[in-house]
mmCIF file of C-alpha atoms in Angstrom:
data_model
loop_
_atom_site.group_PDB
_atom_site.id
_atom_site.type_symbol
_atom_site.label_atom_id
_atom_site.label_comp_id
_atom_site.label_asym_id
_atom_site.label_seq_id
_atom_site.Cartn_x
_atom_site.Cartn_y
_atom_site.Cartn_z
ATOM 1 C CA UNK N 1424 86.357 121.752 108.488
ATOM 2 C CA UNK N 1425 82.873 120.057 108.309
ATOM 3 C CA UNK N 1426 82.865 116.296 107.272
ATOM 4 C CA UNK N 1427 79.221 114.349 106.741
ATOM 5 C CA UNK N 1428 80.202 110.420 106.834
ATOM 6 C CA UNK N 1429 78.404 107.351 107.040
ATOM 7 C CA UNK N 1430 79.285 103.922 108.097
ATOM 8 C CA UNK N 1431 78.019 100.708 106.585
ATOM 9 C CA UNK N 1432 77.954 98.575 109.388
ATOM 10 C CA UNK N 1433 75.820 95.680 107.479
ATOM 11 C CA UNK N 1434 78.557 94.023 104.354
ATOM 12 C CA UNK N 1435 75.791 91.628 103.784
ATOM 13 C CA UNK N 1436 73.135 94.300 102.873
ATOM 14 C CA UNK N 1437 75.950 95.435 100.460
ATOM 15 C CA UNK N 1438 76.260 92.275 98.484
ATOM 16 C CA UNK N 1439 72.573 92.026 98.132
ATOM 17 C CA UNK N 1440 72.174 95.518 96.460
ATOM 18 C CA UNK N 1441 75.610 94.014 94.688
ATOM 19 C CA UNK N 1442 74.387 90.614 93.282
ATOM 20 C CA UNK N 1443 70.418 92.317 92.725
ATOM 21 C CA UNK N 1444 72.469 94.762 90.364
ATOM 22 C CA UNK N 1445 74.225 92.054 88.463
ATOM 23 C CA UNK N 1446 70.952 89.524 88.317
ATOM 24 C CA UNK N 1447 69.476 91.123 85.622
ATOM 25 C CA UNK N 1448 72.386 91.086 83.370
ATOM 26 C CA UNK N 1449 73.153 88.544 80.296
ATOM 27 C CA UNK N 1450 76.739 87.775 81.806
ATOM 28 C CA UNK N 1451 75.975 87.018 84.985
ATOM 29 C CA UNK N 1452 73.201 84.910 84.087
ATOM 30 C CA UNK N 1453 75.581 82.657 81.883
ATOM 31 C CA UNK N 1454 77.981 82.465 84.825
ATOM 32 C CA UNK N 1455 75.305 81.412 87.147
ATOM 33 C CA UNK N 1456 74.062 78.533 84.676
ATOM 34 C CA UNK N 1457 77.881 77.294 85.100
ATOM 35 C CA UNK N 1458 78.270 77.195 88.262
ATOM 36 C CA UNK N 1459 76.856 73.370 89.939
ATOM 37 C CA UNK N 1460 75.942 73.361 93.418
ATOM 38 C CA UNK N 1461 79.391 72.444 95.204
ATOM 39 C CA UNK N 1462 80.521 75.523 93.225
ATOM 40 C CA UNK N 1463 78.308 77.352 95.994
ATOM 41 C CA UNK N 1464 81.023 78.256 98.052
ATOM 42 C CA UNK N 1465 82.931 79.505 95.254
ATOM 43 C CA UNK N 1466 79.823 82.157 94.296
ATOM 44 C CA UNK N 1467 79.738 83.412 97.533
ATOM 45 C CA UNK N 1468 83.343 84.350 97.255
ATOM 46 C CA UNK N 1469 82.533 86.712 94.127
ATOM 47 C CA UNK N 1470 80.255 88.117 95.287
ATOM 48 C CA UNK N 1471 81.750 89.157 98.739
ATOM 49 C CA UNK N 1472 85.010 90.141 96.346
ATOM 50 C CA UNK N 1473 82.922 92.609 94.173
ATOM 51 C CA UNK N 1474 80.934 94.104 97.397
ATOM 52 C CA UNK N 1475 84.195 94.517 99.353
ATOM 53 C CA UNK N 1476 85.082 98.172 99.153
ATOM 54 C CA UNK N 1477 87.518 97.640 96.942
ATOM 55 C CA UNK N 1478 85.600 100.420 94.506
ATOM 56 C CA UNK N 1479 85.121 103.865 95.598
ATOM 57 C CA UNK N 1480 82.850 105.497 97.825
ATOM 58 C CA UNK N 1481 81.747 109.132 98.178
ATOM 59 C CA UNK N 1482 81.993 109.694 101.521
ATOM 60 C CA UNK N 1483 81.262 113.535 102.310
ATOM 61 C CA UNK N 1484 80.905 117.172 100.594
ATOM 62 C CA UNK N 1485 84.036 118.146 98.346
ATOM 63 C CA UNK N 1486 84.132 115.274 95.865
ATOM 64 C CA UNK N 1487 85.791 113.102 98.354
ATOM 65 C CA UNK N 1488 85.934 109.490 98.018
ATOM 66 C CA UNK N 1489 87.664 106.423 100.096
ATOM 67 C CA UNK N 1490 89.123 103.418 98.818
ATOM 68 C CA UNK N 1491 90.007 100.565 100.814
ATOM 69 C CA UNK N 1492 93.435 99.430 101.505
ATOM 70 C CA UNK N 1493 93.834 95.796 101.952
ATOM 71 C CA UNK N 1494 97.486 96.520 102.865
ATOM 72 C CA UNK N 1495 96.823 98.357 105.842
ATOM 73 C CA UNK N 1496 93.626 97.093 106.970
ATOM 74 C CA UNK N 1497 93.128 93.589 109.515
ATOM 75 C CA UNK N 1498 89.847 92.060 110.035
ATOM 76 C CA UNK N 1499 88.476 88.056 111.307
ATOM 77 C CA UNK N 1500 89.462 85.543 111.102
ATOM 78 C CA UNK N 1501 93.269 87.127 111.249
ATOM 79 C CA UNK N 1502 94.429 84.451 109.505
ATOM 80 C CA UNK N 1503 98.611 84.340 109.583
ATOM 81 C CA UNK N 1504 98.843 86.917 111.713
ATOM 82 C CA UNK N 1505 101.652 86.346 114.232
ATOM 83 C CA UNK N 1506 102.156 82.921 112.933
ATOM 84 C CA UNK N 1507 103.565 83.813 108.875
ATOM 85 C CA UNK N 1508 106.618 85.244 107.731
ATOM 86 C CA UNK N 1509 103.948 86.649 104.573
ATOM 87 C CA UNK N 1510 101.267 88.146 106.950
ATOM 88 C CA UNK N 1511 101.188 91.715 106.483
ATOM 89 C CA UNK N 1512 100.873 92.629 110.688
ATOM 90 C CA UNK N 1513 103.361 91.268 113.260
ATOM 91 C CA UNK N 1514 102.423 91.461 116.916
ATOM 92 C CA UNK N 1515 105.111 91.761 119.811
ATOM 93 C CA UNK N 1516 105.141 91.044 123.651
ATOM 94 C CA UNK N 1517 102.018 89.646 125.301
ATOM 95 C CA UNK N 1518 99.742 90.197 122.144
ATOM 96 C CA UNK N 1519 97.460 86.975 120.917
ATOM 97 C CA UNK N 1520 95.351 85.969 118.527
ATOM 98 C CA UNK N 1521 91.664 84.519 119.270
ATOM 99 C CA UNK N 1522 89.057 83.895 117.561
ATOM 100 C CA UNK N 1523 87.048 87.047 117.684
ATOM 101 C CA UNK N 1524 89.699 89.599 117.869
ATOM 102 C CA UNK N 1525 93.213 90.705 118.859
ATOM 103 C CA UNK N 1526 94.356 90.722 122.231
ATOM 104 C CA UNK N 1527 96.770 92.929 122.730
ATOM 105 C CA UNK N 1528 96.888 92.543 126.695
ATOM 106 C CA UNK N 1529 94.860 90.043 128.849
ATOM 107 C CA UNK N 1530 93.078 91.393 132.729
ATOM 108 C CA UNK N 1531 96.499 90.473 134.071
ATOM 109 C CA UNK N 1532 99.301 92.884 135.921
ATOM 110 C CA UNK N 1533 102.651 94.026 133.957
ATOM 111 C CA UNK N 1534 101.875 92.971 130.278
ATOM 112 C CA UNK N 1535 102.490 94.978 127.394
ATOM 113 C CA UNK N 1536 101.529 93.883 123.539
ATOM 114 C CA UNK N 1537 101.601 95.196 120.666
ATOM 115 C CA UNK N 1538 100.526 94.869 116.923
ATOM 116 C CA UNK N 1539 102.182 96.474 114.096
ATOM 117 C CA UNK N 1540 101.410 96.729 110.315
ATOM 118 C CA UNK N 1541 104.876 95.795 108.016
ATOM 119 C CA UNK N 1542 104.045 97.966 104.984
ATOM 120 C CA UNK N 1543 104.780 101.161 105.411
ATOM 121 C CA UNK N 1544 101.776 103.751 104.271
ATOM 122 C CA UNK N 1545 102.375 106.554 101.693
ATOM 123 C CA UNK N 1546 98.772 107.987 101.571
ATOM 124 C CA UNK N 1547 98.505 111.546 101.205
ATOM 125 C CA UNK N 1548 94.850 111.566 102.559
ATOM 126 C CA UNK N 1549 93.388 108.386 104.724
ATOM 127 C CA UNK N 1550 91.224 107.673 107.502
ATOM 128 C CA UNK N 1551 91.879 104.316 110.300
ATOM 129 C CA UNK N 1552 89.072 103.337 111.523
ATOM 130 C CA UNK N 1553 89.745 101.242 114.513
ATOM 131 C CA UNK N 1554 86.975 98.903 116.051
ATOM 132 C CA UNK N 1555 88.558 98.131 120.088
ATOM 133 C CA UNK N 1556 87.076 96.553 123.276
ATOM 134 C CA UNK N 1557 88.292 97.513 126.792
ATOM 135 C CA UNK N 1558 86.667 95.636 129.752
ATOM 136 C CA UNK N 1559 87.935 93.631 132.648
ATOM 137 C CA UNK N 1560 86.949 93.013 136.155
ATOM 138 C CA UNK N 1561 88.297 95.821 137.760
ATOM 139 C CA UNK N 1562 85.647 98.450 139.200
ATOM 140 C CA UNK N 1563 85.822 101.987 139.430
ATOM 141 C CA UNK N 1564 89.500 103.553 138.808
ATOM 142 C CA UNK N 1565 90.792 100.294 139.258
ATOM 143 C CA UNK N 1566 91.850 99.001 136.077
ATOM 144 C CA UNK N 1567 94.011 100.601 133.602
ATOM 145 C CA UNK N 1568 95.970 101.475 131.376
ATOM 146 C CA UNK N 1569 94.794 101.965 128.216
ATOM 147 C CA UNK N 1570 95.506 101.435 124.768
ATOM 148 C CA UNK N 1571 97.041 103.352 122.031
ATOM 149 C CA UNK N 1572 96.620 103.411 117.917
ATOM 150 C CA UNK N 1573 100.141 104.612 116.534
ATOM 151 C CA UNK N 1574 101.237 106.216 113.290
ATOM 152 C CA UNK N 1575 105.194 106.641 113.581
ATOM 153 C CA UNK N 1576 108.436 105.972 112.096
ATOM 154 C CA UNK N 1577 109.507 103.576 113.805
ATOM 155 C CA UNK N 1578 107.904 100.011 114.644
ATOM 156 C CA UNK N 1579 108.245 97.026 117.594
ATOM 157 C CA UNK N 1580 109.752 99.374 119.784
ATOM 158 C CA UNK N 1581 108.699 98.146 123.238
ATOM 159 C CA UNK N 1582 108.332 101.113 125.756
ATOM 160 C CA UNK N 1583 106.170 102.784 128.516
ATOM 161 C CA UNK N 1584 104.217 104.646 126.234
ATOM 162 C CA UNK N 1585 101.347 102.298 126.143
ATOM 163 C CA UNK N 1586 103.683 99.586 125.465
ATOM 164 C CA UNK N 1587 105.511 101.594 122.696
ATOM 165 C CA UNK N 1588 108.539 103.701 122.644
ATOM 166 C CA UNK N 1589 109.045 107.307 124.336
ATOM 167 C CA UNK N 1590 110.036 110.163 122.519
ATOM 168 C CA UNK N 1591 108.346 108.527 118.803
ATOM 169 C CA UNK N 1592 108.317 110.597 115.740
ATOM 170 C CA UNK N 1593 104.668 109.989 114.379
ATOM 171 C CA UNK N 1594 101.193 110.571 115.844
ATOM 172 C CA UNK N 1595 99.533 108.992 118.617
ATOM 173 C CA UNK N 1596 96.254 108.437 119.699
ATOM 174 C CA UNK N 1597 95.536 107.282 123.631
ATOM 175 C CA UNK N 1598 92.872 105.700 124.828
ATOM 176 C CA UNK N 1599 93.552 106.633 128.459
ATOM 177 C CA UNK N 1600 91.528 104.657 131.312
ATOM 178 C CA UNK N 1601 93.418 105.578 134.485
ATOM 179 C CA UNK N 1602 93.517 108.952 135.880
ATOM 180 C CA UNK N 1603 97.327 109.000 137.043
ATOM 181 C CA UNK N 1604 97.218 112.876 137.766
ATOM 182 C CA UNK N 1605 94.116 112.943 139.546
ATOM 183 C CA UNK N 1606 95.125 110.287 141.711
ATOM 184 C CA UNK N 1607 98.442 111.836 142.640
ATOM 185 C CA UNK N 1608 96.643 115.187 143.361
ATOM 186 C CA UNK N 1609 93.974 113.305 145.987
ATOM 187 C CA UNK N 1610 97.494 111.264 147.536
ATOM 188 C CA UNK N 1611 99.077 115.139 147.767
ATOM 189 C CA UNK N 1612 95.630 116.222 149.376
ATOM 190 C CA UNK N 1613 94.688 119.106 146.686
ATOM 191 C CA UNK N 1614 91.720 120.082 144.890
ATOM 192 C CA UNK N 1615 91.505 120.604 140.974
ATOM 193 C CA UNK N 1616 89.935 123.684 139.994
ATOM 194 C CA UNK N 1617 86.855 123.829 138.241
ATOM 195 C CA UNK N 1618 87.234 123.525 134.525
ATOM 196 C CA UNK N 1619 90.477 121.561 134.814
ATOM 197 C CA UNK N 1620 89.197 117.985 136.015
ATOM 198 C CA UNK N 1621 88.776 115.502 133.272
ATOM 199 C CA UNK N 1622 86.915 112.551 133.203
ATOM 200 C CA UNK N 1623 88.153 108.924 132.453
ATOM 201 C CA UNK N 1624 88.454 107.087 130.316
ATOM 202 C CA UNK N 1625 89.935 110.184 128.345
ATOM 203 C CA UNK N 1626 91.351 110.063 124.648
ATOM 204 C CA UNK N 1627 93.697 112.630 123.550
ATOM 205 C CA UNK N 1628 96.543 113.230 120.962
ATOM 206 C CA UNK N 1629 99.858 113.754 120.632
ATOM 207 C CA UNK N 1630 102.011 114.784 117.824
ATOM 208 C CA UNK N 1631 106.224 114.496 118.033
ATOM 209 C CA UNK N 1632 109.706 114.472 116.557
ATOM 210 C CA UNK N 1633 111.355 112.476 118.778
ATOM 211 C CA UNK N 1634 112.239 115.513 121.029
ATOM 212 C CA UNK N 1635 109.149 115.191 123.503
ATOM 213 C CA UNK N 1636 108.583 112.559 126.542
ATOM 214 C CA UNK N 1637 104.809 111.798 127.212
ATOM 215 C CA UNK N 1638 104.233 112.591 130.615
ATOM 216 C CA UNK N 1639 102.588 109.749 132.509
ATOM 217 C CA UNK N 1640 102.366 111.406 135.718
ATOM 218 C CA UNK N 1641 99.908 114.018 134.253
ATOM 219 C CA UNK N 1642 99.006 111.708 131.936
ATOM 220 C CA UNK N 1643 100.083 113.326 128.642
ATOM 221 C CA UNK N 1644 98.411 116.803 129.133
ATOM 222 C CA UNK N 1645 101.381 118.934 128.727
ATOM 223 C CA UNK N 1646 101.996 117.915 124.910
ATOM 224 C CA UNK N 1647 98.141 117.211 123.811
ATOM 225 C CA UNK N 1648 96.514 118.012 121.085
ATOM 226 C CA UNK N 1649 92.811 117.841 122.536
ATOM 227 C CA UNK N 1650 91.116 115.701 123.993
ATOM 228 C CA UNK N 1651 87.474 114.239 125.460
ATOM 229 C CA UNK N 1652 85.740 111.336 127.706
ATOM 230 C CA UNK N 1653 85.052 108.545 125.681
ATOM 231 C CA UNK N 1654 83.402 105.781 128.314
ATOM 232 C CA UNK N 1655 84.336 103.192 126.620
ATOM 233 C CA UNK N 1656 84.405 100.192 129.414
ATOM 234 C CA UNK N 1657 83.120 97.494 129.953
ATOM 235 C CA UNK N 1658 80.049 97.944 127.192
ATOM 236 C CA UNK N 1659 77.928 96.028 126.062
ATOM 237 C CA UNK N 1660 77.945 97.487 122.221
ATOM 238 C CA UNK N 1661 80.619 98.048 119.560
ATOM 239 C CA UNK N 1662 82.795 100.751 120.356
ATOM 240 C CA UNK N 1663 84.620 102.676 117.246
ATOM 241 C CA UNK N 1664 87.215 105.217 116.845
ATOM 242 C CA UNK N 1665 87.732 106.844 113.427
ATOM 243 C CA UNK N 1666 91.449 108.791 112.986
ATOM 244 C CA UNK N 1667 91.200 111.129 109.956
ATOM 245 C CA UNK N 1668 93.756 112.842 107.929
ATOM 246 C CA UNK N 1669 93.120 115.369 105.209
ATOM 247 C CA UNK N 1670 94.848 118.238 104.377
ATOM 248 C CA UNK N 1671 96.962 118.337 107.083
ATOM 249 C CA UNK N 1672 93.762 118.443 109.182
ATOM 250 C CA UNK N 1673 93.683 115.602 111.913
ATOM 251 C CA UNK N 1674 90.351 115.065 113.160
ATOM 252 C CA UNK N 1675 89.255 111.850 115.364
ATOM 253 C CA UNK N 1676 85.765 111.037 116.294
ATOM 254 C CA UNK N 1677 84.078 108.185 118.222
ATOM 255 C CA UNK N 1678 81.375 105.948 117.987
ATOM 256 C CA UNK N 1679 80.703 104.699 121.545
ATOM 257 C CA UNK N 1680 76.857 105.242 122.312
ATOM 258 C CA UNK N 1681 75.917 101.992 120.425
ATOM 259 C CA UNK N 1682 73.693 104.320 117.547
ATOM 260 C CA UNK N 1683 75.601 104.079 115.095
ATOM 261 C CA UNK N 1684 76.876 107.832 114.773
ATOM 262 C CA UNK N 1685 79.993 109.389 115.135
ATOM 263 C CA UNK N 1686 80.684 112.136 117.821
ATOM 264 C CA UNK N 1687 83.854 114.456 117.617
ATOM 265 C CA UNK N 1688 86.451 114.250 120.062
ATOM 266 C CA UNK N 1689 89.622 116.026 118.572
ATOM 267 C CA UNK N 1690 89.878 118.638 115.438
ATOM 268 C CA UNK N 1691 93.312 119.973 114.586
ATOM 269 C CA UNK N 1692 94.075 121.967 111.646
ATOM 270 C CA UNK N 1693 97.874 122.447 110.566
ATOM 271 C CA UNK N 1694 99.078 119.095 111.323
ATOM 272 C CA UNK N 1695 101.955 117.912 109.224
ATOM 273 C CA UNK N 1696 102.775 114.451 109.057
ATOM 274 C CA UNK N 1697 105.180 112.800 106.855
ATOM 275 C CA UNK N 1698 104.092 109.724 104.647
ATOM 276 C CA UNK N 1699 106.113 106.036 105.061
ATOM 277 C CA UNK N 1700 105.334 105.775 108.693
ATOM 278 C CA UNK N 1701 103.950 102.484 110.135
ATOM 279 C CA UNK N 1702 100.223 102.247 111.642
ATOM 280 C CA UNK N 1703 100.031 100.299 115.097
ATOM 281 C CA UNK N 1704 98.282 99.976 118.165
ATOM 282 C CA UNK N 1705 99.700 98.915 121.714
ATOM 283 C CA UNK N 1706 98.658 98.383 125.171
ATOM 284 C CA UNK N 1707 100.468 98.256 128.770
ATOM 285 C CA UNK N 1708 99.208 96.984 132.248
ATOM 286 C CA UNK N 1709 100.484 98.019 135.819
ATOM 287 C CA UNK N 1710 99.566 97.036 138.837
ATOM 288 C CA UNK N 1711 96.134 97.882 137.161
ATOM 289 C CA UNK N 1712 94.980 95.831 134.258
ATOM 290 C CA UNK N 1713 92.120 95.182 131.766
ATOM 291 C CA UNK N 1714 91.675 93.485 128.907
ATOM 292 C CA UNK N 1715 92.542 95.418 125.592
ATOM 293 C CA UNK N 1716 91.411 93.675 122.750
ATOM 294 C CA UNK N 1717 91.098 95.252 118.875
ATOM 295 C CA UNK N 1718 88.653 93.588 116.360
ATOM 296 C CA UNK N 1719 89.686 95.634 113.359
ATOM 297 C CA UNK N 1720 91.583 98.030 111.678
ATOM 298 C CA UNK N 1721 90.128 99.509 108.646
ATOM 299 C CA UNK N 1722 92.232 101.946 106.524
ATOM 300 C CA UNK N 1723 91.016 103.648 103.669
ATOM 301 C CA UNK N 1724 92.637 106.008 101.064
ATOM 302 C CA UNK N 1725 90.699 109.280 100.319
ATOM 303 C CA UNK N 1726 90.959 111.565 97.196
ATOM 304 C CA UNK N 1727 90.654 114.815 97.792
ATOM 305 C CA UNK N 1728 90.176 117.916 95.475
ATOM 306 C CA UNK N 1729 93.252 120.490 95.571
ATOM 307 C CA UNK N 1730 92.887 123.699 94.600
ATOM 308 C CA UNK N 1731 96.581 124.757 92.881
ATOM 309 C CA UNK N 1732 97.477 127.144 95.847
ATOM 310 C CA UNK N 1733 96.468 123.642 98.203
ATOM 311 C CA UNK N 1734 98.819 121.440 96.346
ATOM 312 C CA UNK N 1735 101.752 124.106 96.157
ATOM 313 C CA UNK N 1736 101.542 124.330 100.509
ATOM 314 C CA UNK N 1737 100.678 120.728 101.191
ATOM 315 C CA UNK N 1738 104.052 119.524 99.609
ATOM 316 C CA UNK N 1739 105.819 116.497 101.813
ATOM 317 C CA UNK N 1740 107.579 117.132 104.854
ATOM 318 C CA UNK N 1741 110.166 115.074 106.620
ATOM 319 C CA UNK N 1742 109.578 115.774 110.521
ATOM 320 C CA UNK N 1743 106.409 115.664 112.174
ATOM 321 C CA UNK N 1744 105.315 118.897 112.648
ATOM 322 C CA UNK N 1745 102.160 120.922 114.051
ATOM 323 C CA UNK N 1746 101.578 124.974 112.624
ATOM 324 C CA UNK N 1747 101.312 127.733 116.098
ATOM 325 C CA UNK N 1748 102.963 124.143 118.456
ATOM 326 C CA UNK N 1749 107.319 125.367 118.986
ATOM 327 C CA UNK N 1750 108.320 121.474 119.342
ATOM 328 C CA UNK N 1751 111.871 121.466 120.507
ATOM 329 C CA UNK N 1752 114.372 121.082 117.197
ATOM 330 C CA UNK N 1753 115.716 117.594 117.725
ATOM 331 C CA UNK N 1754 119.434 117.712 118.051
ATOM 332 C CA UNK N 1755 121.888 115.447 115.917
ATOM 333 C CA UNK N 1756 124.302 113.014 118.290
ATOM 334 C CA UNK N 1757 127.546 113.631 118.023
ATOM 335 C CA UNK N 1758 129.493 111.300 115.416
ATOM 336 C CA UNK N 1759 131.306 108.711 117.960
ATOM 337 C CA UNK N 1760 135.198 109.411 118.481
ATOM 338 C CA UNK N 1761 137.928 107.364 116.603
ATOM 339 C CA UNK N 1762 140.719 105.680 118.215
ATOM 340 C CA UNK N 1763 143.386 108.300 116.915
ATOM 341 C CA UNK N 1764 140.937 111.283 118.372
ATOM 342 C CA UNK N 1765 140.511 109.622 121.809
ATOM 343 C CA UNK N 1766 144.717 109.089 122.317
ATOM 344 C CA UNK N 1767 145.074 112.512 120.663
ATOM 345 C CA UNK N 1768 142.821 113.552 123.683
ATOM 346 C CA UNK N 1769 144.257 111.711 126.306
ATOM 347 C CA UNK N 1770 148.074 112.139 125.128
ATOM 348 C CA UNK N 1771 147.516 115.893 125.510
ATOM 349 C CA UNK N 1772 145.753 115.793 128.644
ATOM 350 C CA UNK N 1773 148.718 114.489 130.120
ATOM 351 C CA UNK N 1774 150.650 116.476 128.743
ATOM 352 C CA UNK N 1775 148.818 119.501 130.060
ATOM 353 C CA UNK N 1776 148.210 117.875 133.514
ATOM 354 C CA UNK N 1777 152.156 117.706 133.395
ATOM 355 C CA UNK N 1778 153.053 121.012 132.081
ATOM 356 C CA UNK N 1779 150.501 122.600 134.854
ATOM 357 C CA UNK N 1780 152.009 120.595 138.047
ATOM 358 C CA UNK N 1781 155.827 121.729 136.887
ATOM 359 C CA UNK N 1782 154.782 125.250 136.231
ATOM 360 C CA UNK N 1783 152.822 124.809 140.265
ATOM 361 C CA UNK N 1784 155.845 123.420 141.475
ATOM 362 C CA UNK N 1785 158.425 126.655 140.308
ATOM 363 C CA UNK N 1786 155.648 128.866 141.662
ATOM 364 C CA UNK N 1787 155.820 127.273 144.654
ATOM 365 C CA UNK N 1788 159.236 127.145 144.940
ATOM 366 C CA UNK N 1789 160.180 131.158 143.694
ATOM 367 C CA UNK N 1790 157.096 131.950 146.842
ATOM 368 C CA UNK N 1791 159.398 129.710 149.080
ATOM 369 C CA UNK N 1792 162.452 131.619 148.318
ATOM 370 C CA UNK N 1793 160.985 134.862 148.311
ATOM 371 C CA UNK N 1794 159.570 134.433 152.009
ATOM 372 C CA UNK N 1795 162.670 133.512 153.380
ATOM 373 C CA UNK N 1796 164.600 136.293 151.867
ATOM 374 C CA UNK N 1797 161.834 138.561 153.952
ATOM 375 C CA UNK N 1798 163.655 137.057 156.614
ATOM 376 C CA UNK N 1799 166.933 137.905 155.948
#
């Protein structure tokens, strides 16, 4: 599936076109008239407000259009985040707030942070665009570990994937900076084989129900989706990754070359993901570290054309799911046992315990009596 997008990375240029549209109209003029010079400040405010993104915006072939969503989306100056009970994003572990962005974990060894949106998302269609910084002193395959951007059911659930939880139902999205694998293989003295090696930093997918580990050791190739380099360290630019969902067809690109232009990393058609999951993004140091820092997160809905045949097989689903990928069926635990049930078991354990030592012992005994009658 072929998408043509563009970014507007200047707001500002926006508002001009914006407030050049309305200049020439009778309303606006009145307005202006009205407002006295404190009342600057105030101006300014409308006019970012109407050149915003709140309207819609064709963004590629198909009739498709994206929408902003305030709800899900986090951007400077961050202002309650962490702090208010009303902010709309919590953040967990070693996670700050500065100035300029998000930190989710500072150049330091063993920290783990996280940030979390609270309002669950029920978009049919949307694309996260995420804008992220990874740098740090470290040199060469010494730093690490990464950071992740989440869509799951479940949220604040400290773990080792990247700071979040094994075995999550949802999607996840790594951005991997420590070849664990490849490291193991040199310690073990073996060679990959051409074609196999990949190069770090390395971003890749996953998609599970809760029945699948991510595999550190091999660092998560066994379940991937796809993957590709993104060399996203220590630069001197704006890195971006955009995470796109449309018809159950995930597709993620970057924008890491500082030109402005996205480059695909991952296309997978057939990917079913349920709506009311949570949209984070997490981070984890070892012995390794770096800082991992996020500036924004931008979601936005899109509206898509269905044809009647579309809207009849892209009905909602429950588990996540991927078409031609077996995930193991997760199993349901076993209801705990009630006080009655456990001395029912017990009691009759005993019992049978008892019944087989007594039925041992007059074994025993009619073999004992039966060999000295051999005897005799």
């Amino acid at each position: 599936m072929a998408w043509t997008t563009r970014r507007v990375f200047s707001e500002g240029t926006a508002v001009g076109k914006m407030a050049a549209s309305l200049g020439s109209s009778g309303w606006w003029q009145r307005w202006r008239r009205r407002l006295s010079a404190r009342d600057g400040s105030r101006m300014l405010l409308l006019l970012l407000l109407l050149g915003s993104g709140q309207g819609p915006r064709q963004v590629g072939a198909g009739q498709t259009f994206e929408y902003l969503k305030r709800e899900h989306s986090l951007s400077k100056p961050y202002q309650g985040v962490g702090t208010s009970s009303s902010s709309l994003w919590n953040l967990m572990g070693n996670a700050m707030v500065m100035t300029q962005y998000i930190r989710l974990t500072p150049d330091m060894q063993s920290k783990q942070g996280a940030l979390w949106n609270r309002v669950p998302c029920f978009l049919r269609d949307w694309e996260l665009q995420v804008h992220f910084k990874i740098h740090g002193q470290g040199k060469k395959n010494l730093h690490g570990d990464g950071l992740a951007i989440w869509y799951t059911k479940d949220r604040m659930q400290p773990g080792p994937v990247f700071g979040n939880m094994d075995k999550f139902v949802g999607l996840g999205v790594f951005v991997d900076t420590y070849p664990n694998e490849e490291k193991q293989q040199e310690a073990q003295k073996r060679r990959y084989s051409p074609g196999v090696q990949r190069v770090f930093p390395y971003i890749s997918a996953m998609v599970n129900n809760g029945s699948l580990s991510y595999d550190h050791e091999r660092d998560g190739r066994p379940t991937e989706l796809g993957g590709c380099t993104a060399i996203v360290r220590n630069l001197h630019y704006d890195t971006f990754l955009v995470i796109r969902y449309v018809k159950r067809h995930l597709t993620i690109m970057m924008d890491i070359d500082g030109k402005h232009e996205w480059r695909d990393c991952i296309e997978v058609p057939g990917v079913r993901l349920p709506r009311g999951y949570y949209f984070g993004t997490s981070s984890i140091t070892g012995d390794l570290s770096d800082n991992h820092d996020v500036i924004s997160l931008k979601l936005f809905e899109l509206t898509v054309e269905r044809t009647p045949e579309e809207e009849r097989l892209h009905r909602d689903v429950f588990l996540p799911s991927v078409d031609n990928m077996k995930l193991p069926e997760m199993t349901a635990p076993l209801p705990p046992l009630s006080g009655l049930a456990l001395f029912l078991i017990v009691f009759f354990s005993l019992v049978f315990s008892v019944f087989a030592i007594v039925i041992g012992i007059i074994l025993y005994n009619k073999w004992q009596e039966q060999s000295r009658k051999r005897f005799y």
